[in-house]
């Protein structure tokens, strides 16, 4: 297999998936290095990895395809069409998986759906025409046909060059790591053997083997063991030969296989799930990654603490260099660290963020702790400066609709330290509707009008801010919106102020003076705490306040 590969290894350039699980007929194009597959639940992320595994390994979740062939592998709509039709054999659904490849000219041909000249491999699951007579008998009583009769199916694994592919002559090395399905001992034997053979000389290995075999003698000579053995089959009813309990140490077997891994003196299968996953993923990569072209990892973040995830992602980066990597995740950290411009969004469409500004990707790799995946997965987003803006927007939305924005598919995201442009550079290629709620910081012309010109051609991005410079942020704009009368401003004050501060407010003077008092109060002392606390009081209050028009407009999609 090695001689068939170019120096960079074999890569999947395109995959067609037809009638397989959630996919009716989809075509996916990939990056030749890293592909980070994200999407909502039930969009087919795991199915996509399974399709690649079947096409390249002829297995599903590590088991032979033929052994795992069930009706559940077929797309439900194709099954329904078959069951509601005539049931004739030409209406039986087929599964077709085609992987266009680059790196092995021996796979080149036009045996594919598009009849294009390309390197590739396909797997077809279809009705076996040799069983036509048996199938005709099977459907004589059509009421008994309730699912796809996979017993009448066959599978074939071929290259685009019209040649059969076999496991003995497999053209592509593909490793699929699913931590949720790994056995606690998977990989440990090969790992221990590797350590013994690579790190220990012949004398050390002999010493280990000898000491291991001496365990048998010590065990057999333990007084308690001798006592137990003397009581076994005293009447020779089981066998007429001596019967005893002993340690199974057979010199004809690999003695290394009976050793056990321990992490911090704790047997491996007794340590935490997160540590098990991290160790097993690293073991699988260390044991097999050198022999494969393509590495697939499903949700490596499962059960992981932040620090363990950071270490794992660093390990994946190092051990997968030179490979094509497919990785599903629900973690923004994984996405940011491996580079957001390698993201592949799986939804009604399949979008790659390969055109994301490289500087944005580099920024997120250095500062990976920002929740960019929320923006990617949200069909409608509102980006805001801080938590107080988020809380007030939720209040406005709830008063209008009787539900919170997230209940209606609108995600309000606080941009925090990396700013609006980083998020908008991700949103631009996705073309999802995004609203930006931004302070004008006392200069609307510069900080809003000029700033937003970068997005004037993006009709799906809209920027909202107070237009008056004295309404430089949320709080003065909120005070201004409630300053049409003393009674209105007093209601706002009673809602947001403590009893002590409210007394000072009442003594502050006329309406303009009271408005100035509130603005100054927000601008002094612990501003952040005051703003968030006031926003929460407004959110929890039954008071009917007025809200700035730019905020009311921002929740309209």
PDB file of N, CA and C in Angstrom, residues 459-534:
ATOM      1  N   UNK A 459     -25.825  42.190   3.096  1.00  0.00           N
ATOM      2  CA  UNK A 459     -27.181  42.576   3.476  1.00  0.00           C
ATOM      3  C   UNK A 459     -27.680  41.816   4.697  1.00  0.00           C
ATOM      4  N   UNK A 460     -27.065  40.698   5.017  1.00  0.00           N
ATOM      5  CA  UNK A 460     -27.484  39.882   6.157  1.00  0.00           C
ATOM      6  C   UNK A 460     -26.890  40.396   7.473  1.00  0.00           C
ATOM      7  N   UNK A 461     -25.966  41.367   7.403  1.00  0.00           N
ATOM      8  CA  UNK A 461     -25.380  41.979   8.600  1.00  0.00           C
ATOM      9  C   UNK A 461     -25.936  43.390   8.753  1.00  0.00           C
ATOM     10  N   UNK A 462     -26.564  43.667   9.892  1.00  0.00           N
ATOM     11  CA  UNK A 462     -27.121  44.996  10.161  1.00  0.00           C
ATOM     12  C   UNK A 462     -26.608  45.493  11.508  1.00  0.00           C
ATOM     13  N   UNK A 463     -26.259  46.775  11.556  1.00  0.00           N
ATOM     14  CA  UNK A 463     -25.659  47.374  12.748  1.00  0.00           C
ATOM     15  C   UNK A 463     -26.644  48.356  13.370  1.00  0.00           C
ATOM     16  N   UNK A 464     -26.811  48.259  14.694  1.00  0.00           N
ATOM     17  CA  UNK A 464     -27.750  49.115  15.425  1.00  0.00           C
ATOM     18  C   UNK A 464     -27.016  49.811  16.565  1.00  0.00           C
ATOM     19  N   UNK A 465     -27.264  51.132  16.694  1.00  0.00           N
ATOM     20  CA  UNK A 465     -26.609  51.915  17.731  1.00  0.00           C
ATOM     21  C   UNK A 465     -27.386  53.226  17.915  1.00  0.00           C
ATOM     22  N   UNK A 466     -27.305  53.855  19.087  1.00  0.00           N
ATOM     23  CA  UNK A 466     -27.882  55.198  19.221  1.00  0.00           C
ATOM     24  C   UNK A 466     -27.177  56.158  18.262  1.00  0.00           C
ATOM     25  N   UNK A 467     -27.942  57.030  17.615  1.00  0.00           N
ATOM     26  CA  UNK A 467     -27.338  57.964  16.664  1.00  0.00           C
ATOM     27  C   UNK A 467     -26.855  59.245  17.325  1.00  0.00           C
ATOM     28  N   UNK A 468     -27.390  59.544  18.514  1.00  0.00           N
ATOM     29  CA  UNK A 468     -26.970  60.746  19.220  1.00  0.00           C
ATOM     30  C   UNK A 468     -25.716  60.444  20.031  1.00  0.00           C
ATOM     31  N   UNK A 469     -24.728  61.331  19.926  1.00  0.00           N
ATOM     32  CA  UNK A 469     -23.447  61.074  20.579  1.00  0.00           C
ATOM     33  C   UNK A 469     -23.539  61.063  22.100  1.00  0.00           C
ATOM     34  N   UNK A 470     -24.533  61.809  22.656  1.00  0.00           N
ATOM     35  CA  UNK A 470     -24.651  61.794  24.117  1.00  0.00           C
ATOM     36  C   UNK A 470     -25.258  60.481  24.631  1.00  0.00           C
ATOM     37  N   UNK A 471     -25.818  59.673  23.729  1.00  0.00           N
ATOM     38  CA  UNK A 471     -26.290  58.334  24.101  1.00  0.00           C
ATOM     39  C   UNK A 471     -25.195  57.335  23.709  1.00  0.00           C
ATOM     40  N   UNK A 472     -24.065  57.479  24.357  1.00  0.00           N
ATOM     41  CA  UNK A 472     -22.854  56.797  23.913  1.00  0.00           C
ATOM     42  C   UNK A 472     -22.848  55.294  24.198  1.00  0.00           C
ATOM     43  N   UNK A 473     -23.744  54.851  25.108  1.00  0.00           N
ATOM     44  CA  UNK A 473     -23.831  53.418  25.402  1.00  0.00           C
ATOM     45  C   UNK A 473     -25.254  53.089  25.859  1.00  0.00           C
ATOM     46  N   UNK A 474     -25.458  51.851  26.245  1.00  0.00           N
ATOM     47  CA  UNK A 474     -26.799  51.389  26.607  1.00  0.00           C
ATOM     48  C   UNK A 474     -27.441  52.236  27.703  1.00  0.00           C
ATOM     49  N   UNK A 475     -26.698  52.522  28.776  1.00  0.00           N
ATOM     50  CA  UNK A 475     -27.306  53.137  29.959  1.00  0.00           C
ATOM     51  C   UNK A 475     -27.792  54.565  29.706  1.00  0.00           C
ATOM     52  N   UNK A 476     -26.976  55.467  29.117  1.00  0.00           N
ATOM     53  CA  UNK A 476     -27.519  56.802  28.807  1.00  0.00           C
ATOM     54  C   UNK A 476     -28.653  56.749  27.784  1.00  0.00           C
ATOM     55  N   UNK A 477     -28.610  55.790  26.863  1.00  0.00           N
ATOM     56  CA  UNK A 477     -29.709  55.650  25.901  1.00  0.00           C
ATOM     57  C   UNK A 477     -30.984  55.206  26.615  1.00  0.00           C
ATOM     58  N   UNK A 478     -30.846  54.347  27.613  1.00  0.00           N
ATOM     59  CA  UNK A 478     -31.994  53.887  28.394  1.00  0.00           C
ATOM     60  C   UNK A 478     -32.569  55.027  29.228  1.00  0.00           C
ATOM     61  N   UNK A 479     -31.692  55.839  29.823  1.00  0.00           N
ATOM     62  CA  UNK A 479     -32.147  57.010  30.581  1.00  0.00           C
ATOM     63  C   UNK A 479     -32.883  57.977  29.661  1.00  0.00           C
ATOM     64  N   UNK A 480     -32.316  58.225  28.476  1.00  0.00           N
ATOM     65  CA  UNK A 480     -32.950  59.145  27.519  1.00  0.00           C
ATOM     66  C   UNK A 480     -34.324  58.637  27.089  1.00  0.00           C
ATOM     67  N   UNK A 481     -34.459  57.349  26.867  1.00  0.00           N
ATOM     68  CA  UNK A 481     -35.743  56.783  26.426  1.00  0.00           C
ATOM     69  C   UNK A 481     -36.822  56.905  27.486  1.00  0.00           C
ATOM     70  N   UNK A 482     -36.429  57.070  28.755  1.00  0.00           N
ATOM     71  CA  UNK A 482     -37.398  57.158  29.848  1.00  0.00           C
ATOM     72  C   UNK A 482     -37.436  58.547  30.480  1.00  0.00           C
ATOM     73  N   UNK A 483     -37.053  59.560  29.724  1.00  0.00           N
ATOM     74  CA  UNK A 483     -36.972  60.930  30.257  1.00  0.00           C
ATOM     75  C   UNK A 483     -38.032  61.859  29.701  1.00  0.00           C
ATOM     76  N   UNK A 484     -39.098  61.318  29.129  1.00  0.00           N
ATOM     77  CA  UNK A 484     -40.148  62.202  28.591  1.00  0.00           C
ATOM     78  C   UNK A 484     -40.947  62.871  29.702  1.00  0.00           C
ATOM     79  N   UNK A 485     -40.931  62.302  30.908  1.00  0.00           N
ATOM     80  CA  UNK A 485     -41.624  62.907  32.044  1.00  0.00           C
ATOM     81  C   UNK A 485     -40.943  62.479  33.328  1.00  0.00           C
ATOM     82  N   UNK A 486     -41.187  63.251  34.403  1.00  0.00           N
ATOM     83  CA  UNK A 486     -40.611  62.918  35.705  1.00  0.00           C
ATOM     84  C   UNK A 486     -41.126  61.571  36.192  1.00  0.00           C
ATOM     85  N   UNK A 487     -42.407  61.287  35.970  1.00  0.00           N
ATOM     86  CA  UNK A 487     -42.995  60.022  36.432  1.00  0.00           C
ATOM     87  C   UNK A 487     -42.339  58.838  35.732  1.00  0.00           C
ATOM     88  N   UNK A 488     -42.061  59.005  34.451  1.00  0.00           N
ATOM     89  CA  UNK A 488     -41.442  57.910  33.695  1.00  0.00           C
ATOM     90  C   UNK A 488     -40.025  57.651  34.183  1.00  0.00           C
ATOM     91  N   UNK A 489     -39.258  58.735  34.409  1.00  0.00           N
ATOM     92  CA  UNK A 489     -37.886  58.568  34.865  1.00  0.00           C
ATOM     93  C   UNK A 489     -37.845  58.014  36.293  1.00  0.00           C
ATOM     94  N   UNK A 490     -38.804  58.477  37.122  1.00  0.00           N
ATOM     95  CA  UNK A 490     -38.874  57.955  38.490  1.00  0.00           C
ATOM     96  C   UNK A 490     -39.124  56.443  38.496  1.00  0.00           C
ATOM     97  N   UNK A 491     -39.937  55.960  37.567  1.00  0.00           N
ATOM     98  CA  UNK A 491     -40.213  54.520  37.483  1.00  0.00           C
ATOM     99  C   UNK A 491     -38.928  53.757  37.154  1.00  0.00           C
ATOM    100  N   UNK A 492     -38.122  54.287  36.228  1.00  0.00           N
ATOM    101  CA  UNK A 492     -36.845  53.651  35.901  1.00  0.00           C
ATOM    102  C   UNK A 492     -35.939  53.647  37.130  1.00  0.00           C
ATOM    103  N   UNK A 493     -35.899  54.773  37.839  1.00  0.00           N
ATOM    104  CA  UNK A 493     -35.034  54.882  39.013  1.00  0.00           C
ATOM    105  C   UNK A 493     -35.454  53.886  40.094  1.00  0.00           C
ATOM    106  N   UNK A 494     -36.734  53.787  40.342  1.00  0.00           N
ATOM    107  CA  UNK A 494     -37.204  52.841  41.365  1.00  0.00           C
ATOM    108  C   UNK A 494     -36.883  51.395  40.984  1.00  0.00           C
ATOM    109  N   UNK A 495     -36.834  51.146  39.703  1.00  0.00           N
ATOM    110  CA  UNK A 495     -36.560  49.779  39.227  1.00  0.00           C
ATOM    111  C   UNK A 495     -35.098  49.397  39.389  1.00  0.00           C
ATOM    112  N   UNK A 496     -34.200  50.347  39.161  1.00  0.00           N
ATOM    113  CA  UNK A 496     -32.781  49.978  39.088  1.00  0.00           C
ATOM    114  C   UNK A 496     -31.967  50.361  40.317  1.00  0.00           C
ATOM    115  N   UNK A 497     -32.461  51.289  41.177  1.00  0.00           N
ATOM    116  CA  UNK A 497     -31.641  51.804  42.268  1.00  0.00           C
ATOM    117  C   UNK A 497     -31.971  51.145  43.603  1.00  0.00           C
ATOM    118  N   UNK A 498     -30.961  51.099  44.477  1.00  0.00           N
ATOM    119  CA  UNK A 498     -31.201  50.670  45.852  1.00  0.00           C
ATOM    120  C   UNK A 498     -31.940  51.785  46.591  1.00  0.00           C
ATOM    121  N   UNK A 499     -32.468  51.462  47.767  1.00  0.00           N
ATOM    122  CA  UNK A 499     -33.242  52.450  48.535  1.00  0.00           C
ATOM    123  C   UNK A 499     -32.390  53.671  48.881  1.00  0.00           C
ATOM    124  N   UNK A 500     -31.129  53.451  49.256  1.00  0.00           N
ATOM    125  CA  UNK A 500     -30.254  54.561  49.635  1.00  0.00           C
ATOM    126  C   UNK A 500     -29.968  55.472  48.450  1.00  0.00           C
ATOM    127  N   UNK A 501     -29.622  54.870  47.299  1.00  0.00           N
ATOM    128  CA  UNK A 501     -29.312  55.671  46.114  1.00  0.00           C
ATOM    129  C   UNK A 501     -30.563  56.363  45.593  1.00  0.00           C
ATOM    130  N   UNK A 502     -31.716  55.709  45.743  1.00  0.00           N
ATOM    131  CA  UNK A 502     -32.967  56.311  45.293  1.00  0.00           C
ATOM    132  C   UNK A 502     -33.265  57.604  46.050  1.00  0.00           C
ATOM    133  N   UNK A 503     -32.919  57.670  47.349  1.00  0.00           N
ATOM    134  CA  UNK A 503     -33.128  58.906  48.125  1.00  0.00           C
ATOM    135  C   UNK A 503     -32.275  60.025  47.566  1.00  0.00           C
ATOM    136  N   UNK A 504     -31.033  59.713  47.200  1.00  0.00           N
ATOM    137  CA  UNK A 504     -30.164  60.747  46.610  1.00  0.00           C
ATOM    138  C   UNK A 504     -30.705  61.201  45.264  1.00  0.00           C
ATOM    139  N   UNK A 505     -31.209  60.251  44.486  1.00  0.00           N
ATOM    140  CA  UNK A 505     -31.805  60.582  43.188  1.00  0.00           C
ATOM    141  C   UNK A 505     -32.959  61.562  43.361  1.00  0.00           C
ATOM    142  N   UNK A 506     -33.830  61.328  44.346  1.00  0.00           N
ATOM    143  CA  UNK A 506     -35.009  62.185  44.544  1.00  0.00           C
ATOM    144  C   UNK A 506     -34.628  63.596  44.943  1.00  0.00           C
ATOM    145  N   UNK A 507     -33.468  63.750  45.597  1.00  0.00           N
ATOM    146  CA  UNK A 507     -33.018  65.068  46.029  1.00  0.00           C
ATOM    147  C   UNK A 507     -32.160  65.773  44.982  1.00  0.00           C
ATOM    148  N   UNK A 508     -32.030  65.163  43.796  1.00  0.00           N
ATOM    149  CA  UNK A 508     -31.069  65.687  42.823  1.00  0.00           C
ATOM    150  C   UNK A 508     -31.565  66.888  42.034  1.00  0.00           C
ATOM    151  N   UNK A 509     -32.873  67.184  42.032  1.00  0.00           N
ATOM    152  CA  UNK A 509     -33.361  68.375  41.341  1.00  0.00           C
ATOM    153  C   UNK A 509     -34.450  68.081  40.327  1.00  0.00           C
ATOM    154  N   UNK A 510     -34.458  68.884  39.243  1.00  0.00           N
ATOM    155  CA  UNK A 510     -35.515  68.767  38.245  1.00  0.00           C
ATOM    156  C   UNK A 510     -35.243  67.585  37.307  1.00  0.00           C
ATOM    157  N   UNK A 511     -36.069  67.448  36.259  1.00  0.00           N
ATOM    158  CA  UNK A 511     -35.966  66.299  35.363  1.00  0.00           C
ATOM    159  C   UNK A 511     -34.594  66.179  34.708  1.00  0.00           C
ATOM    160  N   UNK A 512     -34.029  67.244  34.102  1.00  0.00           N
ATOM    161  CA  UNK A 512     -32.679  67.117  33.523  1.00  0.00           C
ATOM    162  C   UNK A 512     -31.634  66.726  34.553  1.00  0.00           C
ATOM    163  N   UNK A 513     -31.766  67.246  35.778  1.00  0.00           N
ATOM    164  CA  UNK A 513     -30.804  66.937  36.827  1.00  0.00           C
ATOM    165  C   UNK A 513     -30.909  65.467  37.241  1.00  0.00           C
ATOM    166  N   UNK A 514     -32.145  64.976  37.312  1.00  0.00           N
ATOM    167  CA  UNK A 514     -32.347  63.564  37.666  1.00  0.00           C
ATOM    168  C   UNK A 514     -31.759  62.641  36.585  1.00  0.00           C
ATOM    169  N   UNK A 515     -31.956  63.015  35.321  1.00  0.00           N
ATOM    170  CA  UNK A 515     -31.394  62.219  34.224  1.00  0.00           C
ATOM    171  C   UNK A 515     -29.868  62.222  34.303  1.00  0.00           C
ATOM    172  N   UNK A 516     -29.290  63.404  34.599  1.00  0.00           N
ATOM    173  CA  UNK A 516     -27.835  63.498  34.728  1.00  0.00           C
ATOM    174  C   UNK A 516     -27.342  62.670  35.912  1.00  0.00           C
ATOM    175  N   UNK A 517     -28.110  62.649  37.002  1.00  0.00           N
ATOM    176  CA  UNK A 517     -27.747  61.846  38.170  1.00  0.00           C
ATOM    177  C   UNK A 517     -27.615  60.370  37.789  1.00  0.00           C
ATOM    178  N   UNK A 518     -28.599  59.865  37.056  1.00  0.00           N
ATOM    179  CA  UNK A 518     -28.571  58.450  36.678  1.00  0.00           C
ATOM    180  C   UNK A 518     -27.391  58.141  35.765  1.00  0.00           C
ATOM    181  N   UNK A 519     -27.141  59.020  34.802  1.00  0.00           N
ATOM    182  CA  UNK A 519     -26.010  58.796  33.887  1.00  0.00           C
ATOM    183  C   UNK A 519     -24.683  58.817  34.652  1.00  0.00           C
ATOM    184  N   UNK A 520     -24.546  59.775  35.582  1.00  0.00           N
ATOM    185  CA  UNK A 520     -23.320  59.852  36.373  1.00  0.00           C
ATOM    186  C   UNK A 520     -23.180  58.631  37.288  1.00  0.00           C
ATOM    187  N   UNK A 521     -24.313  58.168  37.831  1.00  0.00           N
ATOM    188  CA  UNK A 521     -24.277  56.997  38.719  1.00  0.00           C
ATOM    189  C   UNK A 521     -23.770  55.766  37.967  1.00  0.00           C
ATOM    190  N   UNK A 522     -24.222  55.610  36.737  1.00  0.00           N
ATOM    191  CA  UNK A 522     -23.746  54.480  35.925  1.00  0.00           C
ATOM    192  C   UNK A 522     -22.257  54.609  35.599  1.00  0.00           C
ATOM    193  N   UNK A 523     -21.771  55.856  35.482  1.00  0.00           N
ATOM    194  CA  UNK A 523     -20.402  56.092  35.013  1.00  0.00           C
ATOM    195  C   UNK A 523     -19.374  56.077  36.131  1.00  0.00           C
ATOM    196  N   UNK A 524     -19.779  55.958  37.389  1.00  0.00           N
ATOM    197  CA  UNK A 524     -18.840  56.002  38.506  1.00  0.00           C
ATOM    198  C   UNK A 524     -18.830  54.677  39.260  1.00  0.00           C
ATOM    199  N   UNK A 525     -17.773  54.484  40.036  1.00  0.00           N
ATOM    200  CA  UNK A 525     -17.694  53.294  40.869  1.00  0.00           C
ATOM    201  C   UNK A 525     -17.531  52.030  40.047  1.00  0.00           C
ATOM    202  N   UNK A 526     -18.091  50.960  40.548  1.00  0.00           N
ATOM    203  CA  UNK A 526     -17.999  49.658  39.878  1.00  0.00           C
ATOM    204  C   UNK A 526     -19.026  49.603  38.745  1.00  0.00           C
ATOM    205  N   UNK A 527     -18.641  50.161  37.593  1.00  0.00           N
ATOM    206  CA  UNK A 527     -19.596  50.331  36.490  1.00  0.00           C
ATOM    207  C   UNK A 527     -20.166  49.001  36.003  1.00  0.00           C
ATOM    208  N   UNK A 528     -19.279  48.018  35.798  1.00  0.00           N
ATOM    209  CA  UNK A 528     -19.749  46.743  35.265  1.00  0.00           C
ATOM    210  C   UNK A 528     -20.796  46.105  36.142  1.00  0.00           C
ATOM    211  N   UNK A 529     -20.530  46.098  37.450  1.00  0.00           N
ATOM    212  CA  UNK A 529     -21.475  45.488  38.388  1.00  0.00           C
ATOM    213  C   UNK A 529     -22.789  46.251  38.403  1.00  0.00           C
ATOM    214  N   UNK A 530     -22.719  47.578  38.386  1.00  0.00           N
ATOM    215  CA  UNK A 530     -23.943  48.399  38.382  1.00  0.00           C
ATOM    216  C   UNK A 530     -24.785  48.119  37.142  1.00  0.00           C
ATOM    217  N   UNK A 531     -24.125  48.031  35.978  1.00  0.00           N
ATOM    218  CA  UNK A 531     -24.853  47.849  34.714  1.00  0.00           C
ATOM    219  C   UNK A 531     -25.564  46.499  34.678  1.00  0.00           C
ATOM    220  N   UNK A 532     -24.844  45.436  35.049  1.00  0.00           N
ATOM    221  CA  UNK A 532     -25.453  44.106  35.009  1.00  0.00           C
ATOM    222  C   UNK A 532     -26.549  43.981  36.055  1.00  0.00           C
ATOM    223  N   UNK A 533     -26.299  44.524  37.266  1.00  0.00           N
ATOM    224  CA  UNK A 533     -27.300  44.447  38.334  1.00  0.00           C
ATOM    225  C   UNK A 533     -28.559  45.201  37.939  1.00  0.00           C
ATOM    226  N   UNK A 534     -28.400  46.368  37.340  1.00  0.00           N
ATOM    227  CA  UNK A 534     -29.566  47.156  36.907  1.00  0.00           C
ATOM    228  C   UNK A 534     -30.334  46.430  35.803  1.00  0.00           C
TER     229      UNK A 534
END
